[in-house]
mmCIF file of N, CA and C in Angstrom:
data_model
loop_
_atom_site.group_PDB
_atom_site.id
_atom_site.type_symbol
_atom_site.label_atom_id
_atom_site.label_comp_id
_atom_site.label_asym_id
_atom_site.label_seq_id
_atom_site.Cartn_x
_atom_site.Cartn_y
_atom_site.Cartn_z
ATOM 1 N N MET A 214 -2.693 12.069 2.621
ATOM 2 C CA MET A 214 -0.939 11.843 2.249
ATOM 3 C C MET A 214 -1.588 9.819 1.418
ATOM 4 N N PHE A 215 -2.703 9.403 2.198
ATOM 5 C CA PHE A 215 -2.618 8.314 1.786
ATOM 6 C C PHE A 215 -3.959 7.781 0.468
ATOM 7 N N ALA A 216 -4.524 9.091 0.159
ATOM 8 C CA ALA A 216 -5.226 9.271 -1.256
ATOM 9 C C ALA A 216 -3.879 9.548 -2.452
ATOM 10 N N PHE A 217 -3.184 9.921 -1.669
ATOM 11 C CA PHE A 217 -1.438 10.152 -2.674
ATOM 12 C C PHE A 217 -0.980 8.809 -2.955
ATOM 13 N N VAL A 218 -1.366 8.368 -2.017
ATOM 14 C CA VAL A 218 -0.787 6.949 -2.070
ATOM 15 C C VAL A 218 -1.247 6.015 -3.473
ATOM 16 N N LYS A 219 -2.267 6.040 -3.080
ATOM 17 C CA LYS A 219 -3.475 5.150 -4.133
ATOM 18 C C LYS A 219 -3.698 6.237 -5.019
ATOM 19 N N LYS A 220 -3.226 6.958 -5.281
ATOM 20 C CA LYS A 220 -3.422 7.633 -6.739
ATOM 21 C C LYS A 220 -1.649 7.418 -7.049
ATOM 22 N N LEU A 221 -0.871 7.484 -6.687
ATOM 23 C CA LEU A 221 0.632 7.029 -7.349
ATOM 24 C C LEU A 221 0.565 5.682 -8.207
ATOM 25 N N MET A 222 0.663 4.321 -6.961
ATOM 26 C CA MET A 222 0.773 3.539 -7.575
ATOM 27 C C MET A 222 0.395 2.600 -8.446
ATOM 28 N N PRO A 223 -1.838 3.417 -8.944
ATOM 29 C CA PRO A 223 -1.816 3.128 -9.898
ATOM 30 C C PRO A 223 -1.402 3.662 -11.370
ATOM 31 N N LYS A 224 -0.197 4.451 -11.278
ATOM 32 C CA LYS A 224 -0.204 5.324 -12.408
ATOM 33 C C LYS A 224 1.105 4.410 -12.559
ATOM 34 N N LYS A 225 2.158 4.035 -11.682
ATOM 35 C CA LYS A 225 3.317 3.391 -12.074
ATOM 36 C C LYS A 225 2.914 1.810 -12.626
ATOM 37 N N ASN A 226 1.516 1.708 -12.491
ATOM 38 C CA ASN A 226 1.130 -0.049 -12.886
ATOM 39 C C ASN A 226 0.698 0.143 -14.608
ATOM 40 N N ASN A 227 0.182 1.660 -14.478
ATOM 41 C CA ASN A 227 -0.477 1.706 -15.858
ATOM 42 C C ASN A 227 0.426 1.845 -16.904
ATOM 43 N N ALA A 228 1.825 2.708 -16.410
ATOM 44 C CA ALA A 228 3.080 2.376 -17.020
ATOM 45 C C ALA A 228 3.663 1.330 -17.325
ATOM 46 N N THR A 229 3.587 0.128 -16.582
ATOM 47 C CA THR A 229 3.874 -0.765 -17.194
ATOM 48 C C THR A 229 3.564 -2.206 -17.400
ATOM 49 N N ILE A 230 1.887 -2.019 -17.065
ATOM 50 C CA ILE A 230 1.052 -3.217 -17.697
ATOM 51 C C ILE A 230 1.055 -3.156 -19.183
ATOM 52 N N SER A 231 0.862 -2.529 -19.910
ATOM 53 C CA SER A 231 0.853 -2.850 -20.873
ATOM 54 C C SER A 231 2.258 -3.301 -21.887
ATOM 55 N N ILE A 232 3.680 -3.320 -20.821
ATOM 56 C CA ILE A 232 4.765 -3.724 -20.935
ATOM 57 C C ILE A 232 4.205 -5.306 -21.225
ATOM 58 N N VAL A 233 3.985 -5.875 -19.722
ATOM 59 C CA VAL A 233 4.292 -6.807 -19.365
ATOM 60 C C VAL A 233 2.783 -7.891 -19.997
ATOM 61 N N ALA A 234 1.746 -6.821 -20.439
ATOM 62 C CA ALA A 234 0.685 -7.647 -21.443
ATOM 63 C C ALA A 234 1.587 -8.276 -22.883
ATOM 64 N N PHE A 235 2.086 -7.028 -23.190
ATOM 65 C CA PHE A 235 3.358 -7.610 -24.257
ATOM 66 C C PHE A 235 3.589 -8.347 -24.187
ATOM 67 N N ASN A 236 4.621 -8.046 -23.590
ATOM 68 C CA ASN A 236 5.738 -9.108 -23.753
ATOM 69 C C ASN A 236 4.925 -10.557 -23.187
ATOM 70 N N TYR A 237 4.152 -10.804 -21.572
ATOM 71 C CA TYR A 237 3.659 -11.752 -21.880
ATOM 72 C C TYR A 237 3.035 -12.615 -23.287
ATOM 73 N N GLY A 238 2.019 -11.819 -24.250
ATOM 74 C CA GLY A 238 1.884 -12.329 -25.388
ATOM 75 C C GLY A 238 2.465 -12.831 -25.979
ATOM 76 N N ALA A 239 4.208 -11.957 -26.458
ATOM 77 C CA ALA A 239 5.119 -12.420 -27.309
ATOM 78 C C ALA A 239 5.568 -13.776 -26.799
ATOM 79 N N ARG A 240 5.017 -14.059 -25.406
ATOM 80 C CA ARG A 240 6.337 -15.402 -24.569
ATOM 81 C C ARG A 240 7.581 -14.803 -24.316
ATOM 82 N N ASN A 241 7.920 -13.545 -23.867
ATOM 83 C CA ASN A 241 8.930 -13.025 -23.992
ATOM 84 C C ASN A 241 9.159 -13.408 -22.244
ATOM 85 N N THR A 242 9.762 -14.201 -21.735
ATOM 86 C CA THR A 242 9.894 -14.438 -20.083
ATOM 87 C C THR A 242 10.704 -13.508 -19.699
ATOM 88 N N ALA A 243 11.893 -13.399 -20.015
ATOM 89 C CA ALA A 243 12.729 -12.693 -19.472
ATOM 90 C C ALA A 243 12.606 -11.710 -19.503
ATOM 91 N N GLU A 244 11.969 -10.915 -20.443
ATOM 92 C CA GLU A 244 11.838 -9.529 -20.332
ATOM 93 C C GLU A 244 10.410 -9.052 -19.042
ATOM 94 N N LEU A 245 9.713 -10.110 -18.712
ATOM 95 C CA LEU A 245 9.118 -10.479 -18.127
ATOM 96 C C LEU A 245 9.502 -10.415 -16.841
ATOM 97 N N GLN A 246 10.104 -10.888 -16.384
ATOM 98 C CA GLN A 246 11.344 -10.905 -15.380
ATOM 99 C C GLN A 246 11.914 -9.764 -15.747
ATOM 100 N N ASN A 247 12.212 -8.945 -16.475
ATOM 101 C CA ASN A 247 13.208 -8.032 -15.995
ATOM 102 C C ASN A 247 12.173 -7.374 -15.629
ATOM 103 N N VAL A 248 11.129 -6.746 -16.683
ATOM 104 C CA VAL A 248 10.230 -5.637 -15.920
ATOM 105 C C VAL A 248 9.917 -5.349 -14.741
ATOM 106 N N LEU A 249 9.594 -7.079 -13.985
ATOM 107 C CA LEU A 249 8.841 -7.195 -12.351
ATOM 108 C C LEU A 249 10.147 -7.330 -11.644
ATOM 109 N N LYS A 250 11.333 -7.491 -11.714
ATOM 110 C CA LYS A 250 12.744 -6.596 -11.073
ATOM 111 C C LYS A 250 12.700 -5.256 -11.183
ATOM 112 N N LYS A 251 12.927 -4.644 -12.364
ATOM 113 C CA LYS A 251 12.841 -3.332 -12.336
ATOM 114 C C LYS A 251 11.661 -2.738 -11.305
ATOM 115 N N SER A 252 10.320 -3.074 -11.505
ATOM 116 C CA SER A 252 9.119 -2.656 -10.813
ATOM 117 C C SER A 252 8.917 -2.454 -9.486
ATOM 118 N N LEU A 253 9.761 -3.781 -9.163
ATOM 119 C CA LEU A 253 9.678 -4.009 -7.135
ATOM 120 C C LEU A 253 10.876 -3.374 -7.230
ATOM 121 N N LYS A 254 11.522 -3.046 -7.346
ATOM 122 C CA LYS A 254 12.847 -2.430 -6.850
ATOM 123 C C LYS A 254 12.198 -1.005 -6.739
ATOM 124 N N ILE A 255 11.682 0.031 -7.905
ATOM 125 C CA ILE A 255 11.123 0.811 -7.798
ATOM 126 C C ILE A 255 9.775 1.341 -6.332
ATOM 127 N N LEU A 256 9.117 -0.042 -6.760
ATOM 128 C CA LEU A 256 8.147 0.244 -5.711
ATOM 129 C C LEU A 256 8.877 -0.117 -4.127
ATOM 130 N N LEU A 257 9.777 -0.767 -3.606
ATOM 131 C CA LEU A 257 10.000 -0.914 -2.159
ATOM 132 C C LEU A 257 10.917 0.476 -2.433
ATOM 133 N N GLY A 258 11.357 1.319 -3.315
ATOM 134 C CA GLY A 258 12.389 3.009 -2.903
ATOM 135 C C GLY A 258 10.881 3.559 -2.860
ATOM 136 N N ALA A 259 10.322 4.001 -3.644
ATOM 137 C CA ALA A 259 8.801 4.910 -3.284
ATOM 138 C C ALA A 259 8.407 4.322 -2.112
ATOM 139 N N GLY A 260 8.058 2.841 -1.341
ATOM 140 C CA GLY A 260 7.276 2.706 -0.389
ATOM 141 C C GLY A 260 8.309 3.233 0.528
ATOM 142 N N ILE A 261 10.145 3.190 0.827
ATOM 143 C CA ILE A 261 10.694 3.367 1.796
ATOM 144 C C ILE A 261 10.542 5.143 1.949
ATOM 145 N N THR A 262 10.389 6.042 0.503
ATOM 146 C CA THR A 262 10.363 6.682 0.531
ATOM 147 C C THR A 262 8.859 7.757 1.077
ATOM 148 N N LEU A 263 8.048 7.352 0.711
ATOM 149 C CA LEU A 263 6.317 7.529 0.922
ATOM 150 C C LEU A 263 6.478 7.500 2.347
ATOM 151 N N PHE A 264 6.982 6.095 3.032
ATOM 152 C CA PHE A 264 6.917 6.839 4.310
ATOM 153 C C PHE A 264 7.489 7.297 5.642
ATOM 154 N N ALA A 265 9.426 7.571 4.854
ATOM 155 C CA ALA A 265 9.592 8.804 5.971
ATOM 156 C C ALA A 265 9.627 9.352 5.740
ATOM 157 N N VAL A 266 8.602 10.347 4.429
ATOM 158 C CA VAL A 266 8.221 11.284 4.579
ATOM 159 C C VAL A 266 6.748 11.322 5.258
ATOM 160 N N ALA A 267 6.063 10.669 5.136
ATOM 161 C CA ALA A 267 4.666 10.668 6.060
ATOM 162 C C ALA A 267 5.305 10.759 7.608
ATOM 163 N N PHE A 268 6.331 10.109 7.998
ATOM 164 C CA PHE A 268 6.724 9.951 9.403
ATOM 165 C C PHE A 268 6.985 11.058 9.849
ATOM 166 N N LEU A 269 8.465 11.521 9.226
ATOM 167 C CA LEU A 269 8.911 12.782 9.138
ATOM 168 C C LEU A 269 7.845 14.102 9.387
ATOM 169 N N LEU A 270 6.943 13.854 8.463
ATOM 170 C CA LEU A 270 5.801 15.100 8.292
ATOM 171 C C LEU A 270 4.421 14.849 9.107
ATOM 172 N N SER A 271 4.657 13.665 9.814
ATOM 173 C CA SER A 271 3.499 13.235 10.617
ATOM 174 C C SER A 271 3.618 14.803 11.444
ATOM 175 N N GLY A 272 3.604 15.209 11.979
ATOM 176 C CA GLY A 272 3.956 16.520 13.222
ATOM 177 C C GLY A 272 3.131 17.245 12.450
ATOM 178 N N THR A 273 4.128 17.315 11.502
ATOM 179 C CA THR A 273 3.624 19.338 10.990
ATOM 180 C C THR A 273 2.410 18.891 10.503
ATOM 181 N N LEU A 274 2.017 17.271 9.751
ATOM 182 C CA LEU A 274 0.416 17.482 9.138
ATOM 183 C C LEU A 274 -0.875 17.456 10.317
ATOM 184 N N ALA A 275 -0.196 16.983 11.166
ATOM 185 C CA ALA A 275 -1.149 17.181 12.663
ATOM 186 C C ALA A 275 -1.640 17.748 12.836
ATOM 187 N N LYS A 276 -0.558 18.987 13.094
ATOM 188 C CA LYS A 276 -0.600 20.166 13.534
ATOM 189 C C LYS A 276 -1.563 20.986 12.884
ATOM 190 N N ILE A 277 -1.297 21.257 11.430
ATOM 191 C CA ILE A 277 -2.830 22.095 11.165
ATOM 192 C C ILE A 277 -3.916 21.642 10.593
ATOM 193 N N PHE A 278 -4.243 20.503 11.221
ATOM 194 C CA PHE A 278 -5.618 19.823 11.377
ATOM 195 C C PHE A 278 -6.136 19.813 13.117
ATOM 196 N N VAL A 279 -5.167 19.046 13.565
ATOM 197 C CA VAL A 279 -5.973 19.112 14.648
ATOM 198 C C VAL A 279 -4.406 19.760 16.181
ATOM 199 N N GLY A 280 -4.230 20.871 15.670
ATOM 200 C CA GLY A 280 -3.179 21.780 16.468
ATOM 201 C C GLY A 280 -4.186 22.213 17.541
ATOM 202 N N TYR A 281 -5.310 22.401 17.379
ATOM 203 C CA TYR A 281 -5.995 22.947 18.662
ATOM 204 C C TYR A 281 -5.814 21.906 19.995
ATOM 205 N N ASP A 282 -4.980 20.666 20.232
ATOM 206 C CA ASP A 282 -5.584 19.929 20.857
ATOM 207 C C ASP A 282 -4.546 18.979 21.285
ATOM 208 N N ALA A 283 -4.118 19.507 22.525
ATOM 209 C CA ALA A 283 -2.790 18.452 22.345
ATOM 210 C C ALA A 283 -2.764 17.162 22.994
ATOM 211 N N GLU A 284 -3.796 16.888 23.630
ATOM 212 C CA GLU A 284 -3.906 15.060 23.333
ATOM 213 C C GLU A 284 -4.226 14.423 22.107
ATOM 214 N N LEU A 285 -5.315 14.763 21.543
ATOM 215 C CA LEU A 285 -5.612 14.768 20.126
ATOM 216 C C LEU A 285 -4.394 14.458 18.759
ATOM 217 N N TYR A 286 -3.241 16.075 19.492
ATOM 218 C CA TYR A 286 -2.401 15.994 18.195
ATOM 219 C C TYR A 286 -1.561 14.383 18.694
ATOM 220 N N GLU A 287 -1.469 14.217 19.553
ATOM 221 C CA GLU A 287 -0.466 13.419 19.843
ATOM 222 C C GLU A 287 -0.990 12.363 19.410
ATOM 223 N N MET A 288 -2.265 12.170 19.967
ATOM 224 C CA MET A 288 -3.061 10.514 19.094
ATOM 225 C C MET A 288 -2.906 10.601 17.243
ATOM 226 N N THR A 289 -3.161 11.505 17.353
ATOM 227 C CA THR A 289 -2.798 11.555 15.742
ATOM 228 C C THR A 289 -1.622 11.166 15.332
ATOM 229 N N VAL A 290 -0.632 12.323 15.391
ATOM 230 C CA VAL A 290 0.485 11.881 15.276
ATOM 231 C C VAL A 290 0.999 10.501 15.233
ATOM 232 N N ASN A 291 1.025 9.908 16.659
ATOM 233 C CA ASN A 291 1.130 8.067 16.730
ATOM 234 C C ASN A 291 0.289 7.351 15.692
ATOM 235 N N GLY A 292 -0.913 8.279 15.479
ATOM 236 C CA GLY A 292 -1.636 7.338 14.064
ATOM 237 C C GLY A 292 -0.951 7.280 13.073
ATOM 238 N N PHE A 293 -0.635 8.495 12.863
ATOM 239 C CA PHE A 293 0.008 8.252 11.358
ATOM 240 C C PHE A 293 1.040 7.997 11.407
ATOM 241 N N ARG A 294 2.122 7.946 12.617
ATOM 242 C CA ARG A 294 3.084 6.788 11.850
ATOM 243 C C ARG A 294 3.011 5.998 12.083
ATOM 244 N N LEU A 295 1.990 5.259 12.662
ATOM 245 C CA LEU A 295 1.599 3.873 12.968
ATOM 246 C C LEU A 295 1.549 3.526 11.369
ATOM 247 N N TYR A 296 0.216 3.847 11.036
ATOM 248 C CA TYR A 296 -0.586 3.826 9.384
ATOM 249 C C TYR A 296 0.785 3.567 8.267
ATOM 250 N N ALA A 297 1.873 4.919 8.928
ATOM 251 C CA ALA A 297 2.703 4.971 7.541
ATOM 252 C C ALA A 297 3.198 3.424 6.859
ATOM 253 N N VAL A 298 3.352 2.536 7.865
ATOM 254 C CA VAL A 298 4.306 1.356 7.841
ATOM 255 C C VAL A 298 3.126 0.710 6.953
ATOM 256 N N SER A 299 2.157 0.936 5.936
ATOM 257 C CA SER A 299 1.091 0.465 4.981
ATOM 258 C C SER A 299 2.096 1.171 4.103
ATOM 259 N N TYR A 300 2.549 1.895 4.026
ATOM 260 C CA TYR A 300 3.409 3.006 2.731
ATOM 261 C C TYR A 300 4.181 1.837 2.114
ATOM 262 N N LEU A 301 4.703 0.880 3.092
ATOM 263 C CA LEU A 301 6.046 0.306 3.001
ATOM 264 C C LEU A 301 5.447 -1.000 1.761
ATOM 265 N N LEU A 302 4.087 -1.743 2.120
ATOM 266 C CA LEU A 302 3.880 -2.679 1.794
ATOM 267 C C LEU A 302 2.628 -1.995 0.479
ATOM 268 N N CYS A 303 2.165 -1.456 0.236
ATOM 269 C CA CYS A 303 1.109 -1.466 -0.141
ATOM 270 C C CYS A 303 0.821 -1.638 -2.177
ATOM 271 N N GLY A 304 1.715 -0.787 -2.219
ATOM 272 C CA GLY A 304 2.385 -1.132 -3.456
ATOM 273 C C GLY A 304 2.391 -1.980 -4.234
ATOM 274 N N PHE A 305 3.524 -3.049 -3.471
ATOM 275 C CA PHE A 305 3.582 -4.575 -4.148
ATOM 276 C C PHE A 305 2.447 -5.267 -4.085
ATOM 277 N N ASN A 306 1.448 -5.099 -3.484
ATOM 278 C CA ASN A 306 -0.121 -5.314 -3.084
ATOM 279 C C ASN A 306 -0.983 -4.855 -4.581
ATOM 280 N N ILE A 307 -0.956 -3.597 -4.726
ATOM 281 C CA ILE A 307 -1.153 -2.739 -5.937
ATOM 282 C C ILE A 307 -0.438 -3.433 -6.996
ATOM 283 N N TYR A 308 -0.069 -3.719 -7.210
ATOM 284 C CA TYR A 308 1.002 -3.747 -8.509
ATOM 285 C C TYR A 308 0.723 -5.508 -8.585
ATOM 286 N N GLY A 309 0.935 -6.413 -7.577
ATOM 287 C CA GLY A 309 0.989 -7.640 -8.043
ATOM 288 C C GLY A 309 -1.123 -8.092 -8.767
ATOM 289 N N SER A 310 -1.789 -7.432 -8.699
ATOM 290 C CA SER A 310 -2.410 -7.322 -8.608
ATOM 291 C C SER A 310 -3.095 -7.211 -10.448
ATOM 292 N N SER A 311 -2.288 -5.760 -10.582
ATOM 293 C CA SER A 311 -2.461 -5.399 -11.904
ATOM 294 C C SER A 311 -1.897 -6.217 -12.829
ATOM 295 N N PHE A 312 -0.682 -6.454 -12.092
ATOM 296 C CA PHE A 312 0.289 -7.720 -13.417
ATOM 297 C C PHE A 312 -0.597 -8.909 -13.790
ATOM 298 N N PHE A 313 -0.684 -10.050 -12.823
ATOM 299 C CA PHE A 313 -2.095 -10.919 -13.071
ATOM 300 C C PHE A 313 -3.234 -10.184 -13.938
ATOM 301 N N THR A 314 -3.627 -9.323 -13.951
ATOM 302 C CA THR A 314 -4.495 -8.815 -14.597
ATOM 303 C C THR A 314 -3.451 -8.618 -16.394
ATOM 304 N N ALA A 315 -2.359 -7.926 -16.698
ATOM 305 C CA ALA A 315 -1.818 -8.484 -17.146
ATOM 306 C C ALA A 315 -1.608 -9.002 -17.934
ATOM 307 N N LEU A 316 -0.957 -10.390 -17.111
ATOM 308 C CA LEU A 316 -0.949 -11.902 -17.267
ATOM 309 C C LEU A 316 -2.589 -12.282 -17.949
ATOM 310 N N ASN A 317 -3.441 -11.595 -17.791
ATOM 311 C CA ASN A 317 -4.201 -11.911 -18.300
ATOM 312 C C ASN A 317 -5.359 -13.224 -17.941
ATOM 313 N N ASN A 318 -4.714 -12.906 -16.270
ATOM 314 C CA ASN A 318 -5.125 -13.859 -14.878
ATOM 315 C C ASN A 318 -6.247 -13.085 -14.110
ATOM 316 N N GLY A 319 -7.348 -12.474 -14.388
ATOM 317 C CA GLY A 319 -8.259 -11.802 -13.977
ATOM 318 C C GLY A 319 -8.320 -12.572 -12.346
ATOM 319 N N ILE A 320 -8.892 -13.483 -12.593
ATOM 320 C CA ILE A 320 -9.215 -14.079 -11.348
ATOM 321 C C ILE A 320 -7.989 -13.815 -9.782
ATOM 322 N N VAL A 321 -6.960 -14.304 -10.897
ATOM 323 C CA VAL A 321 -5.971 -14.206 -9.297
ATOM 324 C C VAL A 321 -5.883 -12.602 -9.000
ATOM 325 N N SER A 322 -6.026 -11.973 -10.075
ATOM 326 C CA SER A 322 -5.901 -10.193 -9.405
ATOM 327 C C SER A 322 -7.200 -9.898 -8.708
ATOM 328 N N ALA A 323 -8.325 -10.121 -8.854
ATOM 329 C CA ALA A 323 -9.804 -9.714 -8.596
ATOM 330 C C ALA A 323 -9.257 -10.535 -6.967
ATOM 331 N N VAL A 324 -9.208 -11.326 -6.770
ATOM 332 C CA VAL A 324 -9.283 -12.145 -5.360
ATOM 333 C C VAL A 324 -7.929 -11.610 -4.634
ATOM 334 N N ILE A 325 -6.810 -11.294 -5.128
ATOM 335 C CA ILE A 325 -5.435 -10.222 -4.307
ATOM 336 C C ILE A 325 -6.542 -8.912 -3.929
ATOM 337 N N SER A 326 -7.440 -8.459 -4.881
ATOM 338 C CA SER A 326 -8.070 -6.925 -4.550
ATOM 339 C C SER A 326 -9.108 -7.410 -3.484
ATOM 340 N N PHE A 327 -9.818 -8.398 -3.258
ATOM 341 C CA PHE A 327 -10.808 -8.314 -2.630
ATOM 342 C C PHE A 327 -10.651 -8.492 -1.383
ATOM 343 N N LEU A 328 -9.459 -9.456 -1.573
ATOM 344 C CA LEU A 328 -9.255 -10.088 -0.043
ATOM 345 C C LEU A 328 -8.333 -9.099 0.603
ATOM 346 N N ARG A 329 -7.905 -8.689 0.306
ATOM 347 C CA ARG A 329 -6.996 -7.082 -0.270
ATOM 348 C C ARG A 329 -7.979 -5.759 0.999
ATOM 349 N N THR A 330 -8.850 -5.596 -0.086
ATOM 350 C CA THR A 330 -9.646 -4.275 0.552
ATOM 351 C C THR A 330 -10.585 -4.607 1.259
ATOM 352 N N VAL A 331 -11.120 -5.483 1.120
ATOM 353 C CA VAL A 331 -12.470 -6.335 1.655
ATOM 354 C C VAL A 331 -12.590 -7.319 2.755
ATOM 355 N N VAL A 332 -11.499 -8.769 2.594
ATOM 356 C CA VAL A 332 -11.527 -9.829 3.313
ATOM 357 C C VAL A 332 -11.019 -8.965 5.223
ATOM 358 N N PHE A 333 -9.569 -8.932 4.281
ATOM 359 C CA PHE A 333 -8.188 -8.353 5.570
ATOM 360 C C PHE A 333 -8.305 -7.389 5.970
ATOM 361 N N GLU A 334 -9.217 -6.506 5.393
ATOM 362 C CA GLU A 334 -9.479 -4.957 6.212
ATOM 363 C C GLU A 334 -10.206 -4.859 6.899
ATOM 364 N N VAL A 335 -11.429 -5.613 6.665
ATOM 365 C CA VAL A 335 -12.098 -6.022 7.697
ATOM 366 C C VAL A 335 -11.936 -6.861 9.010
ATOM 367 N N ALA A 336 -11.827 -8.033 8.743
ATOM 368 C CA ALA A 336 -10.735 -8.648 9.759
ATOM 369 C C ALA A 336 -9.841 -7.712 10.757
ATOM 370 N N ALA A 337 -9.142 -7.528 10.099
ATOM 371 C CA ALA A 337 -8.150 -6.293 10.287
ATOM 372 C C ALA A 337 -8.749 -5.905 11.677
ATOM 373 N N ILE A 338 -9.847 -4.543 10.800
ATOM 374 C CA ILE A 338 -10.163 -3.399 12.072
ATOM 375 C C ILE A 338 -11.373 -4.053 12.674
ATOM 376 N N MET A 339 -11.868 -5.282 12.468
ATOM 377 C CA MET A 339 -12.738 -5.741 13.531
ATOM 378 C C MET A 339 -11.773 -6.547 14.655
ATOM 379 N N ILE A 340 -11.191 -7.142 14.957
ATOM 380 C CA ILE A 340 -9.976 -8.031 15.138
ATOM 381 C C ILE A 340 -9.088 -7.239 16.290
ATOM 382 N N LEU A 341 -8.324 -6.523 15.546
ATOM 383 C CA LEU A 341 -7.197 -5.790 16.289
ATOM 384 C C LEU A 341 -7.071 -4.947 17.148
ATOM 385 N N PRO A 342 -8.724 -4.022 17.182
ATOM 386 C CA PRO A 342 -9.188 -3.354 18.624
ATOM 387 C C PRO A 342 -9.420 -4.207 19.870
ATOM 388 N N ILE A 343 -9.579 -5.221 19.475
ATOM 389 C CA ILE A 343 -9.715 -6.172 21.022
ATOM 390 C C ILE A 343 -9.085 -6.622 21.591
ATOM 391 N N PHE A 344 -7.539 -6.459 21.080
ATOM 392 C CA PHE A 344 -6.299 -6.886 21.814
ATOM 393 C C PHE A 344 -5.292 -5.580 21.828
ATOM 394 N N PHE A 345 -5.378 -4.947 20.932
ATOM 395 C CA PHE A 345 -4.377 -3.394 20.672
ATOM 396 C C PHE A 345 -5.124 -2.369 21.394
ATOM 397 N N GLY A 346 -7.062 -2.183 21.282
ATOM 398 C CA GLY A 346 -7.296 -0.839 21.617
ATOM 399 C C GLY A 346 -7.071 -0.090 20.304
ATOM 400 N N LEU A 347 -6.690 1.569 20.490
ATOM 401 C CA LEU A 347 -6.773 1.963 19.379
ATOM 402 C C LEU A 347 -5.528 1.637 18.098
ATOM 403 N N THR A 348 -4.703 1.109 18.926
ATOM 404 C CA THR A 348 -3.639 1.113 18.009
ATOM 405 C C THR A 348 -3.578 -0.246 17.041
ATOM 406 N N GLY A 349 -4.737 -0.845 17.454
ATOM 407 C CA GLY A 349 -4.889 -1.540 16.618
ATOM 408 C C GLY A 349 -5.322 -1.125 15.448
ATOM 409 N N ILE A 350 -6.720 -0.370 15.507
ATOM 410 C CA ILE A 350 -7.413 0.100 14.679
ATOM 411 C C ILE A 350 -5.951 1.070 13.174
ATOM 412 N N TRP A 351 -5.043 1.607 13.909
ATOM 413 C CA TRP A 351 -4.182 2.541 13.255
ATOM 414 C C TRP A 351 -3.167 1.256 12.379
ATOM 415 N N CYS A 352 -3.150 0.323 12.725
ATOM 416 C CA CYS A 352 -2.598 -0.921 12.359
ATOM 417 C C CYS A 352 -3.153 -2.112 11.544
ATOM 418 N N ALA A 353 -4.420 -1.583 11.194
ATOM 419 C CA ALA A 353 -5.482 -3.298 10.776
ATOM 420 C C ALA A 353 -4.721 -2.930 9.102
ATOM 421 N N ILE A 354 -4.724 -1.304 8.652
ATOM 422 C CA ILE A 354 -4.721 -1.763 7.328
ATOM 423 C C ILE A 354 -3.127 -2.168 6.671
ATOM 424 N N THR A 355 -2.309 -2.022 8.003
ATOM 425 C CA THR A 355 -0.796 -2.822 7.400
ATOM 426 C C THR A 355 -0.681 -4.510 7.479
ATOM 427 N N VAL A 356 -1.723 -4.621 8.555
ATOM 428 C CA VAL A 356 -1.888 -5.596 8.544
ATOM 429 C C VAL A 356 -2.933 -6.240 7.326
ATOM 430 N N ALA A 357 -3.665 -5.163 7.451
ATOM 431 C CA ALA A 357 -4.485 -6.354 6.276
ATOM 432 C C ALA A 357 -2.970 -6.393 4.912
ATOM 433 N N GLU A 358 -2.782 -5.327 4.703
ATOM 434 C CA GLU A 358 -1.239 -5.423 3.503
ATOM 435 C C GLU A 358 -0.723 -6.591 3.428
ATOM 436 N N LEU A 359 -0.036 -7.082 5.135
ATOM 437 C CA LEU A 359 1.154 -8.271 5.048
ATOM 438 C C LEU A 359 0.003 -9.307 5.415
ATOM 439 N N ALA A 360 -1.149 -9.317 5.803
ATOM 440 C CA ALA A 360 -2.025 -10.645 5.303
ATOM 441 C C ALA A 360 -2.131 -11.246 3.395
ATOM 442 N N SER A 361 -2.169 -9.699 2.639
ATOM 443 C CA SER A 361 -2.652 -9.941 1.383
ATOM 444 C C SER A 361 -1.138 -10.083 0.337
#
């Protein structure tokens, strides 16, 4: 499911980045703001939809892969539901990085990507389990998304 989300968000970005870059070059700030507002609304809707689907189908998907073990099944369903919260946030961070690329600000784009995918994820994976155990591992991506 996460692979699907990782593929979906850049496709949405690819569809708008050329529009952003064109309007940035044309110094059309009104249209830049319009595209940004519409994109954020679409990302919010997609995030809510993906979260709801993942949350509601977590039992079904877990049963396909680990239905043979009741304890593993429960752990997987719980983990998938915790992880699904990250779907509400990841689109905004992915889009933010792409948006800055379109604004010809590769440094900000690279910093967002690097912090999101390396620094915050690694820190969350290393620190959260100390305080929250297995739940901390499942929540690490969500915390990294919030931090970036």
